[in-house]
């Protein structure tokens, strides 16, 4: 399966779309197998999420020592993270280091958007059309990202605004100076919660337009302790193995309690469990008890703990009440912050309830809600992403008989293991819908998918197969299983992006699969049983 030589299109064994963590590792693996591969990337450099999201305060909320590659022992030993949660510039430096260390750039075309991918049934190859020409490849691997298609709601008058418009997911590389400006930020998800304290410290006035309040746990970010780092590096592989056993693929060393339900202990014990996790900081908060995502009553005990914290942190009781989420905790992606709630004690910050009075229009001079008009110099859209399927479906993907993926997925994505979809042979998705992806530490999830895909391609070489795709029955069973697993929890009970609820008109289907260890076990069983559920031709 080597390159077939020159033709009207450039020919490769594989085309990889996207040069974030997923695309880079995929390229490295394919090269290691002696295959020819080309990566196409819209941006002008590597990094994906960490290339695009340069807003103030952007950082990971999974510990840096875990939010990193593990495929190279030398890399994980030699790279020195400086903080518990690395900043965006530090993560971007890391991605660049990886690209250089493994000499990846020479096989990447930057500033190149993949627009169309068509499966040629006769040649059993994909024709990939980009903004700069076309290529032909046996395999197409979508490393397009779960959170890479920025969502800017279509407010009336959006184009008329005379000031500066920004999106957290498309932040200018040169940075933004908010000094002396009246700034409006729309949204209170993770991106807003990270950036609001920093924008507030600079702006003349910051208006926060909140539709739904979110739960946020303090990060307690700090410089990494050299002794902790040394202890982990002494057995990094063992540390990674412990994390692989965790439901979300991380947090093995964080305080957790999977033995008890929240109502198995008395109120005082519960309070001290939550307090300990609040003091520890970060996403481990929901590991306080084993039933927080399955029992509403249990969930309410942790939700009310956070609401009480908000009342402690925010001086104005009315503002505290408005900042207090009413939905189930953990149902929307939890946020992790550094000084978010206290920012609302500043005299230059106003919280605006756009649930009660929705945004009606963006005007030349600002923004108008049902209740008032706000004069602004700058509007920040912290309005998230068309998650999981957005970037994929922006590409016109046509499989067997010219069938479009957009049509196949009109009622929601359908995949086997989030890796492939029937009728689209040799098309793989890294962390696609139906895989644990966004419910996990994404780095181990990405590596697990890349390894699976590489081994599947290798298996095809061994058995002389040219195409692979899932059987319909396997896909149907998997889609049902993903839904059942989510349905047994509280996760589908609010308007989250996991469900596609943030995008008007998008089908409401719970997209990620809950449970990293169970998923890995399933993938291993599939392989052991001769790739059961996949069909080779
Ligand atoms: P991405 O990094 O999204 O890369 C996809 C790339 O594909 C992009 O560069 C994009 O330009 C390119 N692309 C898309 N479509 C095309 C096309 N048609 N043609 C060419 N190129 C295309 N996850 C965690 O586990 N922990 C965290 O702490 C965490 N923090 C996050 C913080 C932010 C602000 C965001 C937005 C996400 C965060 N995530 C986090 C999720 C994060 O997206 C993943 O961890 C990871 O970076 C995804 O890597 P990826 O390579 O799969 O996708
Ligand atoms: P998000 O969580 O989807 O938040 C978008 C915000 O915009 C929500 O508050 C939403 O309100 C609001 N919004 C959207 N449309 C609106 C409209 N028409 N009117 C008013 N408000 C509107 O997006 P995000 O903050 O960019 O985060 C996305 C994901 O990226 C996170 O969940 C996380 O997985 C990842 N991320 C991680 C970190 C980190 O800490 N490492 C940081 C940033 C992002 P509703 O809730 O009412 O829809």
XYZ file of C-alpha atoms and ligand atoms in Angstrom:
638
model
C 0.000 0.000 0.000
C 2.567 2.572 -0.988
C 1.867 5.732 -2.933
C 0.730 5.059 -6.467
C 2.754 7.748 -8.165
C 1.837 10.879 -10.045
C -1.573 11.426 -11.631
C -3.917 14.340 -12.083
C -4.445 14.318 -8.300
C -1.728 13.827 -5.753
C -2.006 10.257 -4.490
C -1.542 9.070 -0.922
C -2.339 6.068 1.136
C -4.128 8.317 3.598
C -5.396 11.861 3.880
C -5.794 13.209 7.401
C -7.960 16.269 7.951
C -6.860 18.511 10.836
C -3.526 19.184 12.534
C -4.535 19.212 16.179
C -3.474 16.552 18.681
C -5.394 13.894 16.730
C -4.119 14.671 13.232
C -0.509 14.970 14.361
C -0.398 11.635 16.144
C -2.264 9.967 13.259
C 0.344 11.246 10.813
C 3.145 9.974 13.044
C 1.567 6.508 13.246
C 0.874 6.252 9.509
C 4.418 7.260 8.682
C 5.727 4.700 11.151
C 3.825 2.047 9.179
C 5.545 3.104 5.956
C 2.401 4.681 4.496
C 2.233 7.944 2.597
C -0.011 10.484 4.246
C -0.946 14.128 3.817
C -2.544 16.322 6.439
C -4.726 19.269 5.450
C -5.310 22.042 7.968
C -7.318 25.277 7.707
C -5.077 27.131 10.156
C -1.593 28.300 9.266
C 0.042 26.139 11.916
C -0.437 23.099 14.132
C -2.391 22.945 17.409
C -6.103 22.779 16.555
C -8.020 23.859 19.669
C -4.885 25.476 21.082
C -4.150 27.290 17.849
C -7.648 28.804 17.639
C -8.683 29.441 21.271
C -6.257 32.191 22.306
C -8.668 34.151 24.493
C -7.362 35.476 27.817
C -7.369 32.795 30.510
C -7.551 29.827 28.119
C -6.025 26.745 29.705
C -6.790 23.069 30.093
C -8.952 21.833 32.966
C -7.447 18.343 33.037
C -4.089 18.261 34.841
C -1.231 19.013 32.420
C 0.588 15.819 33.416
C -2.433 13.920 32.083
C -3.472 16.254 29.256
C -0.474 15.252 27.148
C 0.609 12.477 24.813
C 1.810 9.163 26.210
C 2.873 7.444 22.966
C 6.500 8.478 23.452
C 8.109 7.756 26.815
C 11.001 10.125 25.966
C 8.566 12.922 25.168
C 6.586 12.546 28.380
C 9.760 12.299 30.435
C 11.480 15.277 28.845
C 8.628 17.771 28.533
C 8.340 19.996 31.615
C 4.879 21.373 32.377
C 5.035 24.410 34.638
C 1.507 24.566 36.072
C -1.180 22.181 37.273
C -3.355 23.413 34.392
C -1.224 24.604 31.471
C -2.095 27.848 29.715
C -2.995 27.931 26.028
C 0.435 29.372 25.054
C 2.197 26.577 26.926
C 0.043 23.863 25.324
C 0.628 25.427 21.923
C 4.410 25.390 22.582
C 4.071 21.705 23.449
C 2.179 20.892 20.228
C 4.810 22.769 18.227
C 7.544 20.883 20.025
C 5.855 17.587 19.085
C 5.515 18.667 15.440
C 9.220 19.550 15.308
C 10.460 16.616 17.336
C 8.754 14.118 15.037
C 9.369 16.217 11.911
C 5.653 16.340 11.083
C 5.292 19.656 9.251
C 6.722 18.429 5.951
C 3.584 16.331 5.404
C 1.096 19.042 6.332
C -0.542 21.540 3.989
C -1.608 24.551 6.056
C -4.214 27.138 5.059
C -5.943 24.352 3.193
C -9.597 23.560 3.819
C -11.031 20.195 2.846
C -14.339 20.935 1.147
C -15.427 17.698 -0.480
C -14.592 14.018 -0.130
C -16.096 11.509 -2.559
C -15.727 7.741 -2.500
C -14.962 6.255 -5.901
C -16.561 2.797 -5.811
C -14.577 1.474 -8.723
C -11.139 2.579 -7.625
C -12.067 2.089 -3.959
C -10.373 5.359 -3.181
C -11.444 8.734 -1.848
C -11.099 11.878 -3.901
C -10.503 14.771 -1.560
C -11.043 18.291 -2.833
C -9.446 21.107 -0.902
C -9.380 24.869 -1.263
C -6.026 24.380 -3.037
C -6.479 21.334 -5.231
C -7.379 17.672 -5.048
C -5.846 14.438 -3.829
C -6.698 10.779 -3.977
C -6.282 8.426 -1.043
C -7.212 4.913 0.034
C -8.141 6.164 3.512
C -9.540 9.430 4.811
C -9.150 10.085 8.502
C -11.141 12.935 9.951
C -9.221 14.579 12.789
C -11.441 17.619 12.483
C -12.108 18.036 16.226
C -15.187 17.829 18.425
C -15.082 21.515 19.353
C -13.658 23.214 16.295
C -16.664 24.610 14.447
C -17.367 27.946 16.151
C -21.018 28.785 16.732
C -22.015 32.414 16.302
C -25.769 32.779 16.831
C -27.497 34.586 14.049
C -28.696 37.633 16.011
C -30.578 40.215 13.990
C -28.309 43.069 12.944
C -25.107 41.161 13.695
C -23.312 42.624 10.703
C -24.262 46.195 11.595
C -22.108 46.435 14.731
C -19.510 49.169 14.247
C -17.199 47.983 17.041
C -14.993 44.910 17.261
C -16.577 41.425 17.172
C -14.653 38.451 18.543
C -15.302 34.739 19.066
C -13.371 32.931 21.797
C -12.776 30.045 19.381
C -11.293 32.300 16.667
C -9.249 34.692 18.755
C -6.845 37.101 16.994
C -3.220 35.996 17.210
C -1.995 39.437 18.178
C -4.275 39.501 21.264
C -6.845 42.137 22.173
C -6.434 45.203 24.365
C -9.682 45.865 26.255
C -8.330 48.863 28.165
C -10.868 51.655 28.404
C -13.484 49.689 26.446
C -17.101 48.821 27.143
C -17.170 45.115 26.448
C -20.125 42.748 26.138
C -19.591 38.991 26.420
C -22.365 36.628 25.337
C -22.353 33.243 27.046
C -21.311 31.764 30.374
C -19.794 28.397 29.376
C -16.204 27.316 30.069
C -14.658 29.785 27.609
C -16.526 32.734 29.112
C -15.858 31.591 32.668
C -12.108 31.456 31.973
C -11.948 34.776 30.162
C -14.369 36.954 32.169
C -12.055 37.584 35.177
C -9.225 38.696 32.872
C -11.349 40.816 30.561
C -12.991 42.442 33.592
C -9.581 43.367 35.001
C -8.792 45.301 31.828
C -12.058 46.676 30.473
C -13.726 49.915 31.449
C -16.953 47.987 31.890
C -17.902 44.379 31.195
C -21.495 43.292 30.573
C -21.975 39.542 30.886
C -25.024 38.362 28.927
C -26.083 35.136 30.625
C -28.803 32.817 29.326
C -28.063 29.797 31.536
C -25.997 29.904 34.720
C -23.261 27.264 34.924
C -21.631 25.359 37.757
C -17.965 26.159 38.155
C -15.438 24.651 40.518
C -12.273 26.558 41.491
C -9.151 25.435 39.644
C -6.720 26.183 42.493
C -4.170 26.315 39.742
C -0.575 26.463 40.940
C 2.980 25.843 39.816
C 3.677 22.125 39.624
C 5.486 20.681 42.601
C 8.811 19.162 41.508
C 8.367 16.228 43.884
C 4.917 15.392 42.514
C 6.262 15.540 38.968
C 9.231 13.331 39.849
C 6.962 10.771 41.513
C 4.738 10.565 38.430
C 7.689 10.450 36.035
C 9.258 7.642 38.046
C 6.429 5.463 36.738
C 4.616 7.457 34.071
C 3.314 4.314 32.363
C 1.831 3.094 35.647
C 0.184 6.487 36.193
C -1.315 6.379 32.696
C -2.559 2.837 33.293
C -4.336 3.923 36.503
C -6.021 6.737 34.615
C -7.173 4.432 31.859
C -9.301 2.669 34.469
C -11.152 5.854 35.345
C -14.604 6.476 33.900
C -13.414 9.691 32.218
C -9.871 8.463 31.568
C -8.274 10.773 34.136
C -8.152 11.734 37.788
C -6.845 8.503 39.339
C -4.879 10.461 41.918
C -7.626 12.969 42.699
C -9.759 12.380 45.780
C -12.683 10.142 44.835
C -15.240 7.967 46.444
C -16.849 5.391 44.222
C -17.960 3.270 47.165
C -20.725 5.489 48.536
C -23.822 7.270 47.313
C -24.474 10.830 48.468
C -27.413 9.711 50.618
C -25.491 6.857 52.247
C -23.806 9.364 54.540
C -25.224 12.015 56.869
C -25.409 15.709 55.989
C -22.245 16.554 57.906
C -20.165 13.879 56.170
C -21.574 14.941 52.819
C -20.638 18.529 53.468
C -17.068 17.589 54.374
C -16.718 15.376 51.282
C -17.832 18.250 49.036
C -15.696 20.756 50.917
C -12.597 18.567 50.480
C -13.203 18.380 46.746
C -13.948 22.081 46.468
C -10.590 22.703 48.178
C -8.852 20.188 45.888
C -10.416 21.970 42.883
C -11.248 20.957 39.362
C -13.408 18.359 37.686
C -12.856 15.726 40.386
C -15.690 17.423 42.283
C -18.258 15.076 40.786
C -16.277 12.079 42.034
C -17.434 12.823 45.591
C -20.091 10.084 45.392
C -20.949 7.331 42.964
C -24.530 8.393 42.208
C -24.235 12.090 41.396
C -24.998 11.489 37.738
C -27.674 8.874 38.279
C -29.869 10.083 41.129
C -31.580 13.461 41.089
C -31.766 13.542 44.854
C -28.052 12.812 45.210
C -27.245 15.299 42.475
C -29.205 18.020 44.246
C -27.005 17.683 47.349
C -23.897 18.621 45.343
C -25.736 21.275 43.310
C -26.949 22.981 46.474
C -23.424 22.849 47.930
C -22.135 24.826 44.911
C -25.045 27.269 45.097
C -24.172 27.952 48.742
C -20.564 28.614 47.689
C -21.800 31.091 45.076
C -23.786 32.918 47.765
C -20.622 33.082 49.900
C -18.480 34.390 47.044
C -20.842 36.952 45.532
C -21.717 40.026 47.620
C -24.999 41.002 45.975
C -27.645 38.363 46.801
C -29.608 39.099 43.618
C -26.525 38.602 41.448
C -25.653 35.442 43.400
C -29.139 34.093 42.776
C -28.883 34.801 39.061
C -25.473 33.102 38.923
C -26.861 30.008 40.666
C -27.615 27.238 38.181
C -30.956 25.496 38.443
C -30.287 22.461 36.242
C -28.697 19.186 37.259
C -24.985 19.560 38.076
C -22.748 17.804 35.543
C -25.466 17.689 32.924
C -23.743 20.459 31.003
C -19.953 20.230 30.875
C -18.634 21.371 34.272
C -16.521 24.515 34.291
C -13.324 25.166 36.202
C -12.393 28.745 37.043
C -9.937 31.116 38.629
C -11.906 33.857 40.374
C -15.041 33.718 38.208
C -17.775 34.268 40.796
C -15.858 36.955 42.713
C -15.469 38.925 39.478
C -19.135 39.872 39.844
C -18.223 41.869 42.992
C -16.334 44.344 40.812
C -18.030 47.665 40.206
C -17.171 47.505 36.476
C -18.996 44.185 35.886
C -22.736 43.776 35.269
C -24.602 40.508 34.884
C -27.462 40.719 32.384
C -30.179 38.065 32.387
C -30.910 37.253 28.742
C -33.118 34.327 29.707
C -35.673 36.774 31.143
C -35.086 39.345 28.379
C -33.463 37.721 25.354
C -31.076 39.505 23.027
C -33.277 41.023 20.340
C -30.787 42.765 18.138
C -27.211 43.771 17.660
C -27.083 47.413 16.645
C -24.367 49.643 15.217
C -23.520 50.852 18.714
C -24.132 47.776 20.855
C -26.772 45.285 21.808
C -30.451 45.466 22.666
C -32.313 42.988 24.865
C -36.046 42.902 25.569
C -35.351 45.106 28.606
C -32.558 47.569 27.749
C -29.948 48.774 25.288
C -26.200 48.470 25.954
C -23.610 50.696 24.307
C -20.525 48.586 23.534
C -17.132 49.011 21.886
C -16.567 45.304 21.602
C -18.692 42.110 21.620
C -17.172 38.765 22.577
C -19.097 35.712 21.423
C -18.348 32.978 23.951
C -21.163 31.029 22.354
C -19.431 27.713 21.871
C -19.344 25.267 19.018
C -21.433 23.130 16.718
C -19.992 20.228 18.657
C -18.999 16.746 17.535
C -20.569 16.825 14.073
C -20.140 20.492 13.044
C -16.686 20.352 11.443
C -17.367 16.958 9.863
C -20.616 17.978 8.236
C -19.202 21.239 6.917
C -17.298 18.952 4.546
C -19.449 17.513 1.776
C -18.732 13.816 2.376
C -20.193 11.393 -0.183
C -19.954 7.662 0.342
C -21.272 4.693 -1.598
C -23.787 5.588 -4.346
C -23.000 9.264 -3.769
C -24.881 9.225 -0.467
C -24.109 12.286 1.608
C -23.107 12.014 5.242
C -25.244 15.098 5.929
C -28.286 13.144 4.733
C -27.378 9.973 6.581
C -26.917 11.919 9.817
C -29.911 14.262 9.398
C -31.618 12.678 12.420
C -28.357 12.510 14.370
C -24.976 10.856 13.903
C -24.831 7.073 13.452
C -21.508 5.295 13.887
C -19.974 2.066 15.042
C -17.762 2.940 18.018
C -17.513 6.543 16.837
C -14.880 5.291 14.404
C -16.744 4.584 11.186
C -20.195 4.879 9.641
C -21.757 2.304 7.311
C -21.751 3.199 3.619
C -18.564 5.258 3.916
C -15.757 2.719 3.484
C -12.250 3.581 4.661
C -13.481 6.800 6.260
C -12.465 7.021 9.915
C -13.320 9.620 12.546
C -11.017 10.276 15.483
C -13.126 10.848 18.618
C -16.233 10.762 16.445
C -19.790 10.843 17.829
C -20.504 7.591 19.644
C -17.059 7.487 21.267
C -16.112 8.680 24.785
C -14.306 11.755 23.397
C -15.613 14.872 25.142
C -16.674 12.989 28.284
C -13.030 12.086 28.874
C -9.538 13.483 28.964
C -9.326 13.860 25.195
C -5.648 13.002 24.868
C -5.859 9.321 25.842
C -9.102 9.044 23.872
C -7.391 10.439 20.795
C -4.406 8.103 21.182
C -6.666 5.089 21.659
C -8.553 5.942 18.447
C -5.416 6.610 16.430
C -3.928 3.307 17.575
C -7.136 1.450 16.718
C -7.244 2.968 13.221
C -3.545 2.281 12.580
C -3.908 -1.342 13.710
C -7.047 -1.794 11.621
C -5.225 -0.548 8.515
C -2.333 -2.856 9.335
C -4.771 -5.749 9.718
C -6.132 -4.949 6.260
C -2.649 -5.154 4.786
C -2.163 -8.548 6.389
C -5.402 -9.954 5.026
C -5.159 -8.167 1.674
C -8.353 -6.173 2.127
C -8.853 -2.860 0.368
C -11.961 -1.588 2.153
C -13.405 -1.648 5.640
C -16.709 -0.345 6.934
C -19.108 -1.255 9.722
C -21.955 -3.700 9.249
C -25.378 -2.052 9.560
C -26.322 -4.340 12.450
C -23.190 -3.373 14.387
C -23.889 0.306 13.870
C -27.556 -0.058 14.898
C -26.606 -1.940 18.045
C -23.930 0.570 18.955
C -26.196 3.609 18.434
C -28.819 1.989 20.717
C -26.187 1.159 23.302
C -24.829 4.740 23.340
C -28.367 6.064 23.869
C -29.208 3.535 26.550
C -26.011 4.251 28.448
C -26.649 7.991 28.433
C -30.348 7.452 29.158
C -29.509 5.654 32.394
C -27.937 8.879 33.686
C -29.002 12.481 34.206
C -26.790 13.622 31.326
C -29.514 14.037 28.694
C -31.753 16.112 30.993
C -30.706 19.630 29.991
C -30.052 21.657 26.852
C -26.391 20.802 26.449
C -24.148 20.755 23.409
C -23.683 17.013 24.093
C -27.250 16.757 22.776
C -26.866 19.301 19.987
C -29.348 21.527 21.833
C -27.215 24.670 21.413
C -27.637 24.720 17.633
C -31.072 25.669 16.288
C -32.478 22.887 14.099
C -29.831 20.307 15.041
C -31.154 16.814 15.802
C -31.234 16.132 19.544
C -29.226 13.006 20.094
C -26.813 12.419 22.959
C -23.584 12.133 20.985
C -20.686 10.986 23.189
C -20.397 7.556 24.807
C -20.158 7.449 28.584
C -17.390 5.291 30.017
C -13.804 5.104 28.827
C -12.859 1.700 30.355
C -15.989 -0.036 29.026
C -15.360 1.489 25.621
C -11.727 0.365 25.479
C -12.820 -3.119 26.544
C -15.402 -3.179 23.757
C -12.799 -2.116 21.157
C -10.425 -4.808 22.388
C -13.160 -7.448 22.195
C -14.007 -6.351 18.647
C -10.369 -6.826 17.602
C -10.007 -10.141 19.424
C -13.083 -11.412 17.585
C -11.571 -10.647 14.192
C -12.882 -7.075 14.006
C -16.407 -8.225 14.713
C -18.891 -5.670 13.409
C -16.553 -4.446 10.673
C -16.773 -5.791 7.127
C -13.681 -6.083 4.947
C -13.710 -6.257 1.176
P -8.849 20.021 17.214
O -7.792 20.440 18.146
O -10.143 20.726 17.269
O -8.234 20.117 15.750
C -9.015 19.950 14.611
C -8.362 20.709 13.486
O -9.033 20.362 12.275
C -8.487 22.211 13.614
O -7.215 22.818 13.622
C -9.284 22.641 12.398
O -8.848 23.855 11.844
C -9.055 21.479 11.449
N -10.140 21.321 10.484
C -11.457 21.161 10.753
N -12.151 21.053 9.598
C -11.241 21.117 8.595
C -11.343 21.064 7.169
N -12.514 20.916 6.569
N -10.208 21.157 6.443
C -8.995 21.295 7.044
N -8.854 21.376 8.391
C -9.963 21.284 9.156
N -10.218 18.588 26.291
C -9.709 17.991 27.391
O -9.675 16.770 27.455
N -9.212 18.737 28.416
C -9.209 20.087 28.390
O -8.775 20.727 29.342
C -9.769 20.739 27.242
N -9.817 22.084 27.168
C -10.373 22.664 26.066
C -10.405 24.053 25.988
C -11.006 24.679 24.934
C -11.011 26.163 24.848
C -11.646 23.902 23.935
C -12.360 24.565 22.799
C -11.596 22.522 23.982
C -10.934 21.896 25.034
N -10.829 20.527 25.105
C -10.275 19.922 26.205
C -11.237 19.685 23.968
C -10.150 19.755 22.857
O -10.821 20.107 21.703
C -9.400 18.424 22.766
O -8.782 18.164 24.002
C -8.302 18.341 21.701
O -7.479 19.463 21.662
C -8.895 18.030 20.349
O -7.884 17.742 19.432
P -8.268 17.299 17.943
O -7.009 17.206 17.204
O -9.161 16.140 17.993
O -9.171 18.477 17.388
P -20.505 26.452 25.622
O -20.188 25.686 26.811
O -21.374 25.858 24.596
O -21.106 27.824 26.116
C -21.735 28.697 25.224
C -22.450 29.781 25.997
O -23.060 30.666 25.073
C -23.550 29.223 26.886
O -23.592 29.951 28.080
C -24.801 29.472 26.053
O -25.981 29.590 26.790
C -24.430 30.784 25.406
N -25.225 31.032 24.204
C -25.183 30.328 23.053
N -26.072 30.832 22.185
C -26.679 31.869 22.808
C -27.691 32.770 22.436
N -28.281 32.705 21.233
N -28.076 33.718 23.331
C -27.494 33.776 24.530
N -26.530 32.947 24.953
C -26.131 32.000 24.095
O -19.160 26.919 24.839
P -17.698 27.137 25.429
O -17.752 27.942 26.654
O -16.863 27.631 24.305
O -17.228 25.680 25.815
C -17.411 24.581 24.935
C -16.641 23.394 25.456
O -15.242 23.533 25.162
C -16.682 23.223 26.953
O -17.873 22.660 27.397
C -15.462 22.350 27.176
O -15.688 21.042 26.795
C -14.478 22.980 26.216
N -13.747 24.055 26.903
C -12.937 23.711 27.940
C -12.273 24.696 28.621
C -11.387 24.361 29.765
O -11.628 24.799 30.862
N -10.357 23.641 29.545
C -12.421 26.027 28.263
C -13.254 26.334 27.202
C -13.918 25.338 26.525
P -26.939 28.289 27.019
O -26.215 27.467 28.044
O -28.203 28.868 27.474
O -27.038 27.593 25.696
